[in-house]
mmCIF file of C-alpha atoms in Angstrom:
data_model
loop_
_atom_site.group_PDB
_atom_site.id
_atom_site.type_symbol
_atom_site.label_atom_id
_atom_site.label_comp_id
_atom_site.label_asym_id
_atom_site.label_seq_id
_atom_site.Cartn_x
_atom_site.Cartn_y
_atom_site.Cartn_z
ATOM 1 C CA GLN A 35 34.545 101.871 -33.602
ATOM 2 C CA ASN A 36 37.359 101.213 -31.168
ATOM 3 C CA LEU A 37 34.892 100.475 -28.404
ATOM 4 C CA GLY A 38 35.833 97.394 -26.411
ATOM 5 C CA HIS A 39 33.295 95.521 -24.381
ATOM 6 C CA GLU A 40 33.204 92.631 -21.956
ATOM 7 C CA LEU A 41 29.959 91.167 -20.632
ATOM 8 C CA ARG A 42 29.772 88.901 -17.624
ATOM 9 C CA VAL A 43 26.382 87.350 -16.765
ATOM 10 C CA PHE A 44 25.815 85.367 -13.592
ATOM 11 C CA THR A 45 23.290 84.406 -10.946
ATOM 12 C CA PRO A 46 24.006 84.063 -7.234
ATOM 13 C CA LEU A 47 23.378 80.457 -6.196
ATOM 14 C CA ASP A 48 20.989 81.332 -3.385
ATOM 15 C CA GLU A 49 19.027 84.271 -4.857
ATOM 16 C CA PRO A 50 16.360 84.620 -7.606
ATOM 17 C CA LEU A 51 18.528 87.191 -9.362
ATOM 18 C CA LYS A 52 20.396 87.636 -12.651
ATOM 19 C CA ILE A 53 23.247 90.139 -12.937
ATOM 20 C CA TRP A 54 24.830 91.592 -16.071
ATOM 21 C CA GLU A 55 28.199 93.348 -15.663
ATOM 22 C CA LEU A 56 29.122 95.229 -18.821
ATOM 23 C CA LYS A 57 32.574 96.790 -19.070
ATOM 24 C CA LEU A 58 33.083 99.293 -21.895
ATOM 25 C CA THR A 59 36.489 100.638 -22.954
ATOM 26 C CA ASN A 60 37.012 103.555 -25.324
ATOM 27 C CA ALA A 61 40.163 102.570 -27.249
ATOM 28 C CA SER A 62 39.862 105.533 -29.616
ATOM 29 C CA GLU A 63 41.394 108.991 -29.346
ATOM 30 C CA ASN A 64 37.973 110.664 -29.273
ATOM 31 C CA GLU A 65 35.315 110.992 -26.612
ATOM 32 C CA LYS A 66 32.186 108.942 -27.267
ATOM 33 C CA TYR A 67 28.614 109.672 -26.251
ATOM 34 C CA LEU A 68 26.796 106.398 -25.554
ATOM 35 C CA ALA A 69 23.259 105.339 -24.731
ATOM 36 C CA LEU A 70 22.964 101.897 -23.191
ATOM 37 C CA THR A 71 19.430 100.478 -23.124
ATOM 38 C CA TYR A 72 18.158 97.232 -21.633
ATOM 39 C CA TYR A 73 14.612 95.925 -22.136
ATOM 40 C CA VAL A 74 12.574 93.118 -20.522
ATOM 41 C CA GLU A 75 8.987 91.949 -20.909
ATOM 42 C CA TRP A 76 7.208 91.039 -17.686
ATOM 43 C CA VAL A 77 5.214 87.789 -17.567
ATOM 44 C CA LEU A 78 4.655 87.241 -13.829
ATOM 45 C CA GLY A 79 2.492 84.221 -14.426
ATOM 46 C CA ASP A 80 2.332 81.315 -16.845
ATOM 47 C CA LEU A 81 1.698 83.050 -20.208
ATOM 48 C CA ARG A 82 2.241 86.707 -21.100
ATOM 49 C CA PRO A 83 -1.050 87.071 -23.069
ATOM 50 C CA LYS A 84 -2.970 85.911 -19.967
ATOM 51 C CA THR A 85 -1.129 88.055 -17.422
ATOM 52 C CA THR A 86 -0.184 91.267 -19.209
ATOM 53 C CA MET A 87 -3.408 93.107 -18.306
ATOM 54 C CA HIS A 88 -2.817 92.435 -14.593
ATOM 55 C CA VAL A 89 0.839 93.472 -14.269
ATOM 56 C CA VAL A 90 1.406 96.775 -12.469
ATOM 57 C CA THR A 91 4.703 98.678 -12.664
ATOM 58 C CA ASP A 92 6.199 101.352 -10.447
ATOM 59 C CA ILE A 93 9.518 103.024 -9.668
ATOM 60 C CA ASP A 94 11.110 102.412 -6.278
ATOM 61 C CA PRO A 95 11.781 105.906 -4.845
ATOM 62 C CA ALA A 96 14.882 104.842 -2.886
ATOM 63 C CA SER A 97 16.786 102.958 -5.607
ATOM 64 C CA GLY A 98 15.136 104.083 -8.844
ATOM 65 C CA ALA A 99 14.562 100.430 -9.761
ATOM 66 C CA LEU A 100 11.597 99.418 -11.868
ATOM 67 C CA LEU A 101 9.185 97.249 -9.901
ATOM 68 C CA ALA A 102 6.473 94.933 -11.246
ATOM 69 C CA TRP A 103 3.880 92.676 -9.649
ATOM 70 C CA ASN A 104 0.719 90.805 -10.564
ATOM 71 C CA PRO A 105 -1.835 91.175 -7.749
ATOM 72 C CA TYR A 106 -4.226 88.761 -9.513
ATOM 73 C CA ASN A 107 -1.801 85.845 -9.432
ATOM 74 C CA THR A 108 -3.314 83.619 -6.736
ATOM 75 C CA GLU A 109 -0.045 81.795 -5.963
ATOM 76 C CA PHE A 110 2.501 84.625 -6.239
ATOM 77 C CA GLY A 111 0.507 87.851 -5.806
ATOM 78 C CA GLU A 112 2.835 89.162 -3.086
ATOM 79 C CA ARG A 113 6.022 88.675 -5.109
ATOM 80 C CA THR A 114 7.647 91.773 -6.574
ATOM 81 C CA ALA A 115 9.965 91.650 -9.562
ATOM 82 C CA PHE A 116 12.598 94.331 -10.054
ATOM 83 C CA PHE A 117 14.889 95.621 -12.770
ATOM 84 C CA ALA A 118 17.688 97.935 -11.694
ATOM 85 C CA VAL A 119 20.951 99.499 -12.797
ATOM 86 C CA ASP A 120 23.779 100.808 -10.621
ATOM 87 C CA GLU A 121 23.699 104.249 -12.236
ATOM 88 C CA MET A 122 21.998 107.300 -10.800
ATOM 89 C CA LYS A 123 21.630 109.057 -14.166
ATOM 90 C CA ARG A 124 19.133 106.875 -15.997
ATOM 91 C CA THR A 125 15.678 107.016 -17.488
ATOM 92 C CA VAL A 126 13.068 104.271 -17.410
ATOM 93 C CA THR A 127 9.696 103.226 -18.743
ATOM 94 C CA GLY A 128 7.202 100.553 -17.838
ATOM 95 C CA ASP A 129 5.212 101.114 -21.039
ATOM 96 C CA ARG A 130 5.870 98.672 -23.871
ATOM 97 C CA ARG A 131 4.006 100.828 -26.387
ATOM 98 C CA GLU A 132 6.258 103.779 -25.604
ATOM 99 C CA PHE A 133 9.360 101.636 -25.985
ATOM 100 C CA LEU A 134 8.382 99.871 -29.217
ATOM 101 C CA GLY A 135 6.267 102.652 -30.718
ATOM 102 C CA ARG A 136 2.881 102.326 -32.338
ATOM 103 C CA ASN A 137 2.940 99.144 -34.430
ATOM 104 C CA GLY A 138 6.641 98.913 -33.548
ATOM 105 C CA SER A 139 8.806 95.864 -33.084
ATOM 106 C CA LEU A 140 11.858 94.722 -31.144
ATOM 107 C CA ARG A 141 13.825 94.925 -34.388
ATOM 108 C CA THR A 142 13.418 98.725 -34.538
ATOM 109 C CA PRO A 143 12.080 100.069 -31.231
ATOM 110 C CA ALA A 144 11.002 103.704 -31.246
ATOM 111 C CA ALA A 145 12.865 104.318 -27.979
ATOM 112 C CA MET A 146 16.176 103.989 -29.818
ATOM 113 C CA THR A 147 15.431 107.245 -31.653
ATOM 114 C CA ARG A 148 14.976 109.206 -28.404
ATOM 115 C CA THR A 149 17.490 110.518 -25.895
ATOM 116 C CA ARG A 150 15.452 109.546 -22.849
ATOM 117 C CA LEU A 151 12.579 107.387 -21.621
ATOM 118 C CA SER A 152 9.488 109.006 -20.090
ATOM 119 C CA GLY A 153 9.323 107.321 -16.671
ATOM 120 C CA LYS A 154 5.752 106.188 -17.374
ATOM 121 C CA VAL A 155 4.653 103.359 -15.060
ATOM 122 C CA GLY A 156 1.443 102.070 -13.524
ATOM 123 C CA ALA A 157 -1.553 99.869 -14.203
ATOM 124 C CA SER A 158 -3.432 99.521 -17.508
ATOM 125 C CA LEU A 159 -0.279 99.605 -19.622
ATOM 126 C CA ASP A 160 1.184 96.955 -21.886
ATOM 127 C CA PRO A 161 3.920 96.418 -19.287
ATOM 128 C CA CYS A 162 7.649 96.151 -19.859
ATOM 129 C CA GLY A 163 10.819 97.183 -18.126
ATOM 130 C CA ALA A 164 13.250 99.444 -19.968
ATOM 131 C CA ILE A 165 16.229 101.297 -18.545
ATOM 132 C CA GLN A 166 18.433 103.693 -20.498
ATOM 133 C CA VAL A 167 21.775 105.030 -19.299
ATOM 134 C CA ASN A 168 23.388 107.893 -21.250
ATOM 135 C CA PHE A 169 27.027 108.762 -20.618
ATOM 136 C CA ASP A 170 30.242 110.088 -22.095
ATOM 137 C CA LEU A 171 33.283 107.862 -22.359
ATOM 138 C CA ALA A 172 36.530 109.798 -22.695
ATOM 139 C CA ALA A 173 39.411 108.553 -24.821
ATOM 140 C CA GLY A 174 41.042 105.629 -23.017
ATOM 141 C CA GLN A 175 38.365 105.565 -20.329
ATOM 142 C CA GLU A 176 36.773 102.374 -19.015
ATOM 143 C CA ARG A 177 33.355 102.139 -17.407
ATOM 144 C CA GLU A 178 31.343 99.316 -15.839
ATOM 145 C CA ILE A 179 27.533 99.262 -15.837
ATOM 146 C CA ILE A 180 25.669 96.666 -13.756
ATOM 147 C CA PHE A 181 22.061 95.614 -14.449
ATOM 148 C CA LYS A 182 20.033 93.378 -12.106
ATOM 149 C CA LEU A 183 16.796 91.486 -12.719
ATOM 150 C CA GLY A 184 15.207 89.566 -9.890
ATOM 151 C CA VAL A 185 12.172 88.837 -7.770
ATOM 152 C CA GLY A 186 11.504 89.161 -4.065
ATOM 153 C CA GLN A 187 8.967 87.288 -1.936
ATOM 154 C CA SER A 188 7.500 90.730 -1.163
ATOM 155 C CA LEU A 189 8.156 94.388 -1.949
ATOM 156 C CA GLU A 190 10.378 94.668 1.121
ATOM 157 C CA ASP A 191 12.343 91.554 0.122
ATOM 158 C CA ALA A 192 12.855 92.984 -3.387
ATOM 159 C CA ARG A 193 14.109 96.279 -1.920
ATOM 160 C CA THR A 194 16.487 94.414 0.383
ATOM 161 C CA MET A 195 17.911 92.450 -2.557
ATOM 162 C CA ILE A 196 18.339 95.614 -4.663
ATOM 163 C CA HIS A 197 20.245 97.273 -1.824
ATOM 164 C CA ARG A 198 22.348 94.213 -0.961
ATOM 165 C CA PHE A 199 23.542 93.732 -4.538
ATOM 166 C CA HIS A 200 24.112 97.398 -5.328
ATOM 167 C CA GLY A 201 27.592 97.817 -6.784
#
């Protein structure tokens, strides 16, 4: 209660990028402990059931962004998708089963019962991208969290875009 929020979603006209700016305001007299989680399912091809077994995920060591690519896509095998947040204290996973839980669903993901995500990434997973940011919001405090989802022509192009749009 007494938590104000404002979400602004936009895409730069000349970049394959989507940005979410979420501003949270604690209008109460008490400090609040919040966990903000964002989840995406990678397709990286025409249909998820056809491509899911080929998608590989990793964590970019410089930015902490989640990276994903499909080396078996004959047209776009060099492209690298990324999912990032402008927060240093965050946890991530590239494992859909971890996020949803065994026989889980998007309605009640298992990850919402945990305080952190494992950081599990790699090949041979049911791939996803999930980022969780945990933080305290003091009484009267305002905080802005920025998420970015995009794709680069290559890994280097993706890293350049992550850096250029940081903050």
